[in-house]
Amino acid sequence: MSAVLVSLDAGVLTITLNRPEKLNAFVPDMHLELRAALERAKDEAGIRALLLTGAGRGFCAGQDLSERNVAPGAAPIDLSVSLGSNYNPLVRRLRELPKPVLCAVNGVAAGAGANIALACDVVIAARSASFVQSFARIGLVPDSGGTYFLPRMVGAARAMGLALFGGKLSAEDAERWGLIWRVVEDAQLMLEINKMAKELAEGPTKGYGLIKKALHASPGNSLDAQLDLERDLQRDAGLSEDYREGVAAFMQKRKPAFKGK
Ligand code: LHQ
């Protein structure tokens, strides 16, 4: 059985983490299959939005902890190898994909699973879902971008509390704290996110890619640098076909037919 299910419909590539009996914990195959899907999303012009979710009752429980023998007395393991070859490239791929990435957190998102969700552009969670920075509970440091995303999204005090105590943050609190975009009822999750993904897949894809670039660069930039970046990105956006179409549609009081270029 594939560790990841992939389907393409109306410009939306849906990627479903598929180890439901282990709450979709990461194993190397899952990383390989995710990598292939993200490469495909980058290369295929017909893919204009990505949707990441999990099969079963969980979203993703992070690294599969049964994979490595870390029993007392076992040979030491260098975890940086796995981060360097699997998790860090995954976060970079999600962030650098010049197309919108939506994430439907259908259940618990723990460890690297929580932070992979935060690396997506728009996160919607089911009301019963939760976010767990479980790393400290096993003596580890939040990874997969956690120490980058958390303080920027929820502030230093909340980031430290989440990281040190490793407790569950409910989807409602995650929304209230600004960690995610929105909470929806469990039964509505896929309906809502599919609607949003479809809307984005019909949008000005090139412009969306430039918006991602601008907002992702912002936390590390001075106002001066950000103004310069906006100027440069707007030049690119202004040269797109979709800009012309957007303005024409506005003037003609009709719905734009964006082509994504
Ligand atoms: C699992 C897991 C799991 C295996 C649930 N592995 N089986 C990167 C680089 C290299 C190495 C180290 O790590 C990293 C990054 C990381 O992600 S480290 C953090 C790893 N993740 C965790 O520490 C979370 C561990 N899981 C939990 O704390 C709980 O399972 C949560 C809070 C996610 C859910 O709790 P429950 O809803 O009560 O479910 P459960 O604990 O009963 O889990 C259901 C099954 O899934 C169970 O299997 P079983 O055969 O007993 O039914 C768990 O053993 C299995 N499972 N997470 N990460």
mmCIF file of C-alpha atoms and ligand atoms in Angstrom:
data_model
loop_
_atom_site.group_PDB
_atom_site.id
_atom_site.type_symbol
_atom_site.label_atom_id
_atom_site.label_comp_id
_atom_site.label_asym_id
_atom_site.label_seq_id
_atom_site.Cartn_x
_atom_site.Cartn_y
_atom_site.Cartn_z
ATOM 1 C CA MET A 1 0.000 0.000 0.000
ATOM 2 C CA SER A 2 1.328 3.478 -0.845
ATOM 3 C CA ALA A 3 2.396 5.587 2.120
ATOM 4 C CA VAL A 4 0.978 8.569 0.259
ATOM 5 C CA LEU A 5 -2.100 8.779 -1.995
ATOM 6 C CA VAL A 6 -2.037 11.298 -4.821
ATOM 7 C CA SER A 7 -4.926 12.440 -7.005
ATOM 8 C CA LEU A 8 -5.393 15.286 -9.463
ATOM 9 C CA ASP A 9 -8.768 16.906 -10.005
ATOM 10 C CA ALA A 10 -9.572 20.279 -11.592
ATOM 11 C CA GLY A 11 -6.036 21.595 -11.092
ATOM 12 C CA VAL A 12 -5.831 20.522 -7.429
ATOM 13 C CA LEU A 13 -3.246 17.870 -6.532
ATOM 14 C CA THR A 14 -4.404 16.187 -3.332
ATOM 15 C CA ILE A 15 -1.747 14.395 -1.298
ATOM 16 C CA THR A 16 -3.034 12.167 1.493
ATOM 17 C CA LEU A 17 -0.603 10.775 4.077
ATOM 18 C CA ASN A 18 -1.649 7.162 4.246
ATOM 19 C CA ARG A 19 -0.537 5.195 7.323
ATOM 20 C CA PRO A 20 -3.747 5.640 9.300
ATOM 21 C CA GLU A 21 -3.002 2.874 11.825
ATOM 22 C CA LYS A 22 0.104 4.857 12.918
ATOM 23 C CA LEU A 23 -1.579 8.246 12.682
ATOM 24 C CA ASN A 24 0.363 8.751 9.429
ATOM 25 C CA ALA A 25 3.755 8.832 11.156
ATOM 26 C CA PHE A 26 6.624 9.441 8.735
ATOM 27 C CA VAL A 27 8.686 6.576 7.323
ATOM 28 C CA PRO A 28 11.290 6.919 4.543
ATOM 29 C CA ASP A 29 8.845 5.719 1.847
ATOM 30 C CA MET A 30 6.477 8.492 2.774
ATOM 31 C CA HIS A 31 9.242 11.051 2.297
ATOM 32 C CA LEU A 32 10.148 9.546 -1.081
ATOM 33 C CA GLU A 33 6.559 9.557 -2.295
ATOM 34 C CA LEU A 34 5.955 13.075 -0.984
ATOM 35 C CA ARG A 35 9.062 14.279 -2.741
ATOM 36 C CA ALA A 36 7.867 12.801 -6.052
ATOM 37 C CA ALA A 37 4.425 14.405 -5.647
ATOM 38 C CA LEU A 38 5.909 17.813 -4.839
ATOM 39 C CA GLU A 39 8.292 17.622 -7.794
ATOM 40 C CA ARG A 40 5.309 16.781 -9.995
ATOM 41 C CA ALA A 41 3.376 19.733 -8.563
ATOM 42 C CA LYS A 42 6.288 22.025 -9.391
ATOM 43 C CA ASP A 43 6.687 20.778 -12.954
ATOM 44 C CA GLU A 44 3.101 20.341 -14.184
ATOM 45 C CA ALA A 45 1.454 23.567 -15.327
ATOM 46 C CA GLY A 46 -1.953 21.893 -14.973
ATOM 47 C CA ILE A 47 -1.449 21.644 -11.207
ATOM 48 C CA ARG A 48 -2.423 25.020 -9.766
ATOM 49 C CA ALA A 49 -2.972 24.200 -6.086
ATOM 50 C CA LEU A 50 -1.833 21.539 -3.661
ATOM 51 C CA LEU A 51 -3.859 20.039 -0.844
ATOM 52 C CA LEU A 52 -2.201 18.038 1.937
ATOM 53 C CA THR A 53 -4.210 15.938 4.386
ATOM 54 C CA GLY A 54 -4.109 12.677 6.339
ATOM 55 C CA ALA A 55 -6.042 9.413 6.090
ATOM 56 C CA GLY A 56 -8.014 8.171 9.086
ATOM 57 C CA ARG A 57 -8.335 9.881 12.453
ATOM 58 C CA GLY A 58 -4.947 11.636 12.518
ATOM 59 C CA PHE A 59 -3.151 14.131 10.319
ATOM 60 C CA CYS A 60 0.435 13.087 11.100
ATOM 61 C CA ALA A 61 2.204 11.987 14.315
ATOM 62 C CA GLY A 62 5.669 13.058 13.121
ATOM 63 C CA GLN A 63 8.557 10.668 12.766
ATOM 64 C CA ASP A 64 7.677 6.988 13.244
ATOM 65 C CA LEU A 65 9.313 6.339 16.611
ATOM 66 C CA SER A 66 9.336 2.570 16.149
ATOM 67 C CA GLU A 67 11.705 2.874 13.210
ATOM 68 C CA ARG A 68 14.938 3.303 15.102
ATOM 69 C CA ASN A 69 16.447 1.282 17.873
ATOM 70 C CA VAL A 70 17.165 3.893 20.509
ATOM 71 C CA ALA A 71 17.020 1.489 23.432
ATOM 72 C CA PRO A 72 19.650 2.060 26.143
ATOM 73 C CA GLY A 73 22.871 0.469 24.952
ATOM 74 C CA ALA A 74 22.005 0.672 21.241
ATOM 75 C CA ALA A 75 24.458 2.439 18.912
ATOM 76 C CA PRO A 76 24.033 6.235 18.854
ATOM 77 C CA ILE A 77 21.942 7.619 15.999
ATOM 78 C CA ASP A 78 22.643 10.871 14.192
ATOM 79 C CA LEU A 79 19.202 12.421 13.710
ATOM 80 C CA SER A 80 20.643 15.286 11.653
ATOM 81 C CA VAL A 81 20.937 12.865 8.726
ATOM 82 C CA SER A 82 17.181 12.352 8.598
ATOM 83 C CA LEU A 83 16.474 16.074 8.982
ATOM 84 C CA GLY A 84 19.025 16.991 6.330
ATOM 85 C CA SER A 85 17.880 14.441 3.789
ATOM 86 C CA ASN A 86 14.126 14.250 4.418
ATOM 87 C CA TYR A 87 12.420 16.797 6.659
ATOM 88 C CA ASN A 88 14.310 19.964 5.744
ATOM 89 C CA PRO A 89 13.947 19.410 1.982
ATOM 90 C CA LEU A 90 10.226 18.729 2.507
ATOM 91 C CA VAL A 91 9.718 22.030 4.344
ATOM 92 C CA ARG A 92 11.706 23.863 1.684
ATOM 93 C CA ARG A 93 9.709 22.242 -1.132
ATOM 94 C CA LEU A 94 6.391 23.242 0.451
ATOM 95 C CA ARG A 95 7.529 26.817 1.034
ATOM 96 C CA GLU A 96 9.235 27.278 -2.315
ATOM 97 C CA LEU A 97 6.521 25.743 -4.488
ATOM 98 C CA PRO A 98 5.282 28.746 -6.496
ATOM 99 C CA LYS A 99 1.676 27.578 -6.107
ATOM 100 C CA PRO A 100 -0.671 27.699 -3.105
ATOM 101 C CA VAL A 101 -0.405 24.807 -0.646
ATOM 102 C CA LEU A 102 -3.455 24.111 1.494
ATOM 103 C CA CYS A 103 -3.437 21.808 4.477
ATOM 104 C CA ALA A 104 -6.488 20.076 5.927
ATOM 105 C CA VAL A 105 -5.564 19.004 9.451
ATOM 106 C CA ASN A 106 -8.127 16.264 9.945
ATOM 107 C CA GLY A 107 -6.912 15.080 13.367
ATOM 108 C CA VAL A 108 -3.898 15.205 15.644
ATOM 109 C CA ALA A 109 -0.768 16.817 14.176
ATOM 110 C CA ALA A 110 2.252 16.004 16.364
ATOM 111 C CA GLY A 111 6.006 16.533 16.206
ATOM 112 C CA ALA A 112 7.232 17.038 12.660
ATOM 113 C CA GLY A 113 3.620 16.450 11.555
ATOM 114 C CA ALA A 114 2.532 19.658 13.293
ATOM 115 C CA ASN A 115 5.330 21.689 11.761
ATOM 116 C CA ILE A 116 4.882 20.307 8.257
ATOM 117 C CA ALA A 117 1.299 21.600 8.524
ATOM 118 C CA LEU A 118 2.621 25.019 9.566
ATOM 119 C CA ALA A 119 4.891 25.063 6.509
ATOM 120 C CA CYS A 120 1.791 25.051 4.282
ATOM 121 C CA ASP A 121 0.293 28.333 3.113
ATOM 122 C CA VAL A 122 -3.278 27.943 4.356
ATOM 123 C CA VAL A 123 -4.126 25.608 7.219
ATOM 124 C CA ILE A 124 -7.695 24.606 8.023
ATOM 125 C CA ALA A 125 -8.324 22.229 10.908
ATOM 126 C CA ALA A 126 -11.244 20.061 11.906
ATOM 127 C CA ARG A 127 -12.732 21.112 15.255
ATOM 128 C CA SER A 128 -11.540 17.837 16.837
ATOM 129 C CA ALA A 129 -7.955 18.247 15.565
ATOM 130 C CA SER A 130 -5.030 19.302 17.742
ATOM 131 C CA PHE A 131 -1.429 20.444 17.446
ATOM 132 C CA VAL A 132 1.276 18.910 19.636
ATOM 133 C CA GLN A 133 4.902 20.022 19.843
ATOM 134 C CA SER A 134 5.709 16.627 21.317
ATOM 135 C CA PHE A 135 9.486 16.842 20.801
ATOM 136 C CA ALA A 136 10.490 17.822 24.348
ATOM 137 C CA ARG A 137 8.573 14.840 25.709
ATOM 138 C CA ILE A 138 11.152 12.591 24.068
ATOM 139 C CA GLY A 139 14.111 14.878 24.698
ATOM 140 C CA LEU A 140 14.187 16.483 21.240
ATOM 141 C CA VAL A 141 14.053 19.997 19.837
ATOM 142 C CA PRO A 142 11.123 21.162 17.654
ATOM 143 C CA ASP A 143 12.250 20.626 14.070
ATOM 144 C CA SER A 144 10.854 20.847 10.529
ATOM 145 C CA GLY A 145 10.755 24.626 10.937
ATOM 146 C CA GLY A 146 8.981 24.634 14.318
ATOM 147 C CA THR A 147 11.434 27.015 15.984
ATOM 148 C CA TYR A 148 11.058 29.332 12.983
ATOM 149 C CA PHE A 149 7.295 29.216 12.520
ATOM 150 C CA LEU A 150 6.097 29.173 16.132
ATOM 151 C CA PRO A 151 7.575 32.433 17.494
ATOM 152 C CA ARG A 152 6.649 34.233 14.299
ATOM 153 C CA MET A 153 3.081 32.958 14.313
ATOM 154 C CA VAL A 154 2.118 32.952 17.984
ATOM 155 C CA GLY A 155 4.819 35.066 19.684
ATOM 156 C CA ALA A 156 7.785 34.135 21.865
ATOM 157 C CA ALA A 157 5.885 33.335 25.093
ATOM 158 C CA ARG A 158 3.394 30.953 23.522
ATOM 159 C CA ALA A 159 6.083 29.365 21.331
ATOM 160 C CA MET A 160 8.221 28.592 24.378
ATOM 161 C CA GLY A 161 5.263 27.223 26.344
ATOM 162 C CA LEU A 162 4.233 24.942 23.482
ATOM 163 C CA ALA A 163 7.811 23.734 22.939
ATOM 164 C CA LEU A 164 8.700 23.086 26.595
ATOM 165 C CA PHE A 165 5.445 21.540 27.823
ATOM 166 C CA GLY A 166 4.642 19.659 24.603
ATOM 167 C CA GLY A 167 0.932 19.623 25.398
ATOM 168 C CA LYS A 168 -2.016 19.486 23.005
ATOM 169 C CA LEU A 169 -3.235 22.778 21.549
ATOM 170 C CA SER A 170 -6.829 22.471 20.383
ATOM 171 C CA ALA A 171 -7.757 23.507 16.852
ATOM 172 C CA GLU A 172 -9.886 26.310 18.333
ATOM 173 C CA ASP A 173 -6.943 27.703 20.321
ATOM 174 C CA ALA A 174 -4.697 27.290 17.288
ATOM 175 C CA GLU A 175 -7.114 29.478 15.342
ATOM 176 C CA ARG A 176 -7.424 31.998 18.202
ATOM 177 C CA TRP A 177 -3.633 32.187 18.525
ATOM 178 C CA GLY A 178 -3.120 32.778 14.813
ATOM 179 C CA LEU A 179 -1.397 29.451 14.175
ATOM 180 C CA ILE A 180 -3.926 28.453 11.527
ATOM 181 C CA TRP A 181 -6.392 30.153 9.220
ATOM 182 C CA ARG A 182 -9.660 28.573 10.306
ATOM 183 C CA VAL A 183 -11.427 25.775 12.199
ATOM 184 C CA VAL A 184 -14.408 24.028 10.623
ATOM 185 C CA GLU A 185 -16.720 21.292 11.785
ATOM 186 C CA ASP A 186 -15.236 17.829 11.251
ATOM 187 C CA ALA A 187 -17.865 16.816 8.712
ATOM 188 C CA GLN A 188 -17.304 20.031 6.724
ATOM 189 C CA LEU A 189 -13.494 19.900 6.576
ATOM 190 C CA MET A 190 -12.947 18.265 3.190
ATOM 191 C CA LEU A 191 -15.920 20.000 1.630
ATOM 192 C CA GLU A 192 -14.650 23.426 2.716
ATOM 193 C CA ILE A 193 -11.016 22.873 1.839
ATOM 194 C CA ASN A 194 -11.841 21.375 -1.545
ATOM 195 C CA LYS A 195 -13.921 24.468 -2.276
ATOM 196 C CA MET A 196 -11.009 26.711 -1.291
ATOM 197 C CA ALA A 197 -8.493 24.645 -3.257
ATOM 198 C CA LYS A 198 -10.684 24.780 -6.342
ATOM 199 C CA GLU A 199 -11.034 28.546 -6.000
ATOM 200 C CA LEU A 200 -7.252 28.930 -5.783
ATOM 201 C CA ALA A 201 -6.704 26.511 -8.677
ATOM 202 C CA GLU A 202 -8.833 28.822 -10.839
ATOM 203 C CA GLY A 203 -6.857 31.871 -9.732
ATOM 204 C CA PRO A 204 -3.789 33.779 -10.955
ATOM 205 C CA THR A 205 -1.240 31.080 -10.097
ATOM 206 C CA LYS A 206 1.767 33.164 -11.028
ATOM 207 C CA GLY A 207 0.567 35.990 -8.804
ATOM 208 C CA TYR A 208 -0.027 33.572 -5.935
ATOM 209 C CA GLY A 209 3.544 32.325 -6.252
ATOM 210 C CA LEU A 210 4.797 35.908 -6.024
ATOM 211 C CA ILE A 211 2.591 36.580 -2.971
ATOM 212 C CA LYS A 212 4.146 33.541 -1.262
ATOM 213 C CA LYS A 213 7.605 34.846 -2.039
ATOM 214 C CA ALA A 214 6.829 38.280 -0.594
ATOM 215 C CA LEU A 215 5.202 37.070 2.602
ATOM 216 C CA HIS A 216 7.791 34.389 3.268
ATOM 217 C CA ALA A 217 10.631 36.862 2.840
ATOM 218 C CA SER A 218 8.995 39.458 5.073
ATOM 219 C CA PRO A 219 10.002 38.250 8.587
ATOM 220 C CA GLY A 220 13.696 38.401 7.685
ATOM 221 C CA ASN A 221 13.582 41.729 5.837
ATOM 222 C CA SER A 222 13.795 45.405 6.789
ATOM 223 C CA LEU A 223 10.992 47.649 5.501
ATOM 224 C CA ASP A 224 13.410 48.994 2.885
ATOM 225 C CA ALA A 225 14.289 45.537 1.626
ATOM 226 C CA GLN A 226 10.647 44.492 1.612
ATOM 227 C CA LEU A 227 9.608 47.588 -0.367
ATOM 228 C CA ASP A 228 12.286 46.782 -2.921
ATOM 229 C CA LEU A 229 11.111 43.184 -3.089
ATOM 230 C CA GLU A 230 7.474 44.266 -3.577
ATOM 231 C CA ARG A 231 8.583 46.543 -6.415
ATOM 232 C CA ASP A 232 10.404 43.686 -8.141
ATOM 233 C CA LEU A 233 7.647 41.137 -7.627
ATOM 234 C CA GLN A 234 4.990 43.586 -8.790
ATOM 235 C CA ARG A 235 6.932 44.097 -11.987
ATOM 236 C CA ASP A 236 6.733 40.343 -12.586
ATOM 237 C CA ALA A 237 3.049 40.211 -11.639
ATOM 238 C CA GLY A 238 2.302 43.162 -13.917
ATOM 239 C CA LEU A 239 3.841 41.320 -16.846
ATOM 240 C CA SER A 240 1.578 38.297 -16.385
ATOM 241 C CA GLU A 241 -1.327 37.448 -18.669
ATOM 242 C CA ASP A 242 -3.529 37.061 -15.619
ATOM 243 C CA TYR A 243 -3.014 40.704 -14.625
ATOM 244 C CA ARG A 244 -4.327 41.811 -18.014
ATOM 245 C CA GLU A 245 -7.228 39.395 -17.742
ATOM 246 C CA GLY A 246 -8.019 40.516 -14.170
ATOM 247 C CA VAL A 247 -8.193 44.178 -15.126
ATOM 248 C CA ALA A 248 -10.158 43.448 -18.339
ATOM 249 C CA ALA A 249 -12.667 41.349 -16.404
ATOM 250 C CA PHE A 250 -13.051 44.101 -13.802
ATOM 251 C CA MET A 251 -13.681 46.733 -16.458
ATOM 252 C CA GLN A 252 -16.140 44.489 -18.288
ATOM 253 C CA LYS A 253 -17.878 43.518 -15.029
ATOM 254 C CA ARG A 254 -17.383 39.805 -15.612
ATOM 255 C CA LYS A 255 -15.667 36.923 -13.822
ATOM 256 C CA PRO A 256 -11.981 36.666 -14.803
ATOM 257 C CA ALA A 257 -10.798 33.556 -16.633
ATOM 258 C CA PHE A 258 -7.284 33.237 -15.240
ATOM 259 C CA LYS A 259 -4.859 30.898 -16.952
ATOM 260 C CA GLY A 260 -2.250 30.837 -14.204
ATOM 261 C CA LYS A 261 0.465 32.573 -16.231
HETATM 262 C C1 LHQ B 1 2.988 6.107 16.472
HETATM 263 C C2 LHQ B 1 3.435 7.439 16.517
HETATM 264 C C3 LHQ B 1 4.754 7.734 16.123
HETATM 265 C C4 LHQ B 1 5.044 5.441 15.724
HETATM 266 C C5 LHQ B 1 1.405 7.379 17.169
HETATM 267 N N1 LHQ B 1 5.510 6.704 15.729
HETATM 268 N N2 LHQ B 1 3.800 5.113 16.071
HETATM 269 C C6 LHQ B 1 12.759 13.928 13.052
HETATM 270 C C7 LHQ B 1 13.990 13.312 12.719
HETATM 271 C C8 LHQ B 1 14.377 12.094 13.228
HETATM 272 C C9 LHQ B 1 13.984 11.513 14.321
HETATM 273 C C10 LHQ B 1 13.150 12.002 15.305
HETATM 274 O O1 LHQ B 1 12.103 12.834 15.010
HETATM 275 C C11 LHQ B 1 11.962 13.753 14.092
HETATM 276 C C12 LHQ B 1 10.808 14.569 14.206
HETATM 277 C C13 LHQ B 1 9.660 14.125 15.064
HETATM 278 O O2 LHQ B 1 8.577 14.099 14.558
HETATM 279 S S1 LHQ B 1 9.918 13.720 16.682
HETATM 280 C C14 LHQ B 1 8.295 13.556 17.305
HETATM 281 C C15 LHQ B 1 7.682 12.218 16.992
HETATM 282 N N3 LHQ B 1 6.283 12.156 17.364
HETATM 283 C C16 LHQ B 1 5.858 12.070 18.617
HETATM 284 O O3 LHQ B 1 6.578 12.128 19.578
HETATM 285 C C17 LHQ B 1 4.381 11.852 18.788
HETATM 286 C C18 LHQ B 1 4.119 10.479 19.335
HETATM 287 N N4 LHQ B 1 2.685 10.226 19.419
HETATM 288 C C19 LHQ B 1 1.904 10.716 20.373
HETATM 289 O O4 LHQ B 1 2.314 11.451 21.248
HETATM 290 C C20 LHQ B 1 0.462 10.312 20.337
HETATM 291 O O5 LHQ B 1 0.335 9.150 19.567
HETATM 292 C C21 LHQ B 1 -0.449 11.412 19.743
HETATM 293 C C22 LHQ B 1 -0.521 12.605 20.704
HETATM 294 C C23 LHQ B 1 0.039 11.876 18.383
HETATM 295 C C24 LHQ B 1 -1.874 10.825 19.547
HETATM 296 O O6 LHQ B 1 -2.305 10.209 20.728
HETATM 297 P P1 LHQ B 1 -3.567 9.254 20.699
HETATM 298 O O7 LHQ B 1 -4.664 9.902 19.951
HETATM 299 O O8 LHQ B 1 -3.817 8.836 22.103
HETATM 300 O O9 LHQ B 1 -3.137 7.978 19.817
HETATM 301 P P2 LHQ B 1 -2.156 6.783 20.205
HETATM 302 O O10 LHQ B 1 -0.998 7.279 20.984
HETATM 303 O O11 LHQ B 1 -2.944 5.665 20.797
HETATM 304 O O12 LHQ B 1 -1.603 6.341 18.761
HETATM 305 C C25 LHQ B 1 -2.345 5.478 17.875
HETATM 306 C C26 LHQ B 1 -1.372 4.502 17.276
HETATM 307 O O13 LHQ B 1 -0.402 5.231 16.503
HETATM 308 C C27 LHQ B 1 -0.573 3.739 18.342
HETATM 309 O O14 LHQ B 1 -0.296 2.466 17.828
HETATM 310 P P3 LHQ B 1 -1.016 1.163 18.429
HETATM 311 O O15 LHQ B 1 -0.436 0.022 17.663
HETATM 312 O O16 LHQ B 1 -0.693 1.137 19.902
HETATM 313 O O17 LHQ B 1 -2.488 1.383 18.168
HETATM 314 C C28 LHQ B 1 0.701 4.538 18.444
HETATM 315 O O18 LHQ B 1 1.779 3.802 18.926
HETATM 316 C C29 LHQ B 1 0.907 4.929 17.001
HETATM 317 N N5 LHQ B 1 1.731 6.112 16.888
HETATM 318 N N6 LHQ B 1 2.411 8.199 16.959
HETATM 319 N N7 LHQ B 1 5.230 8.986 16.083
#
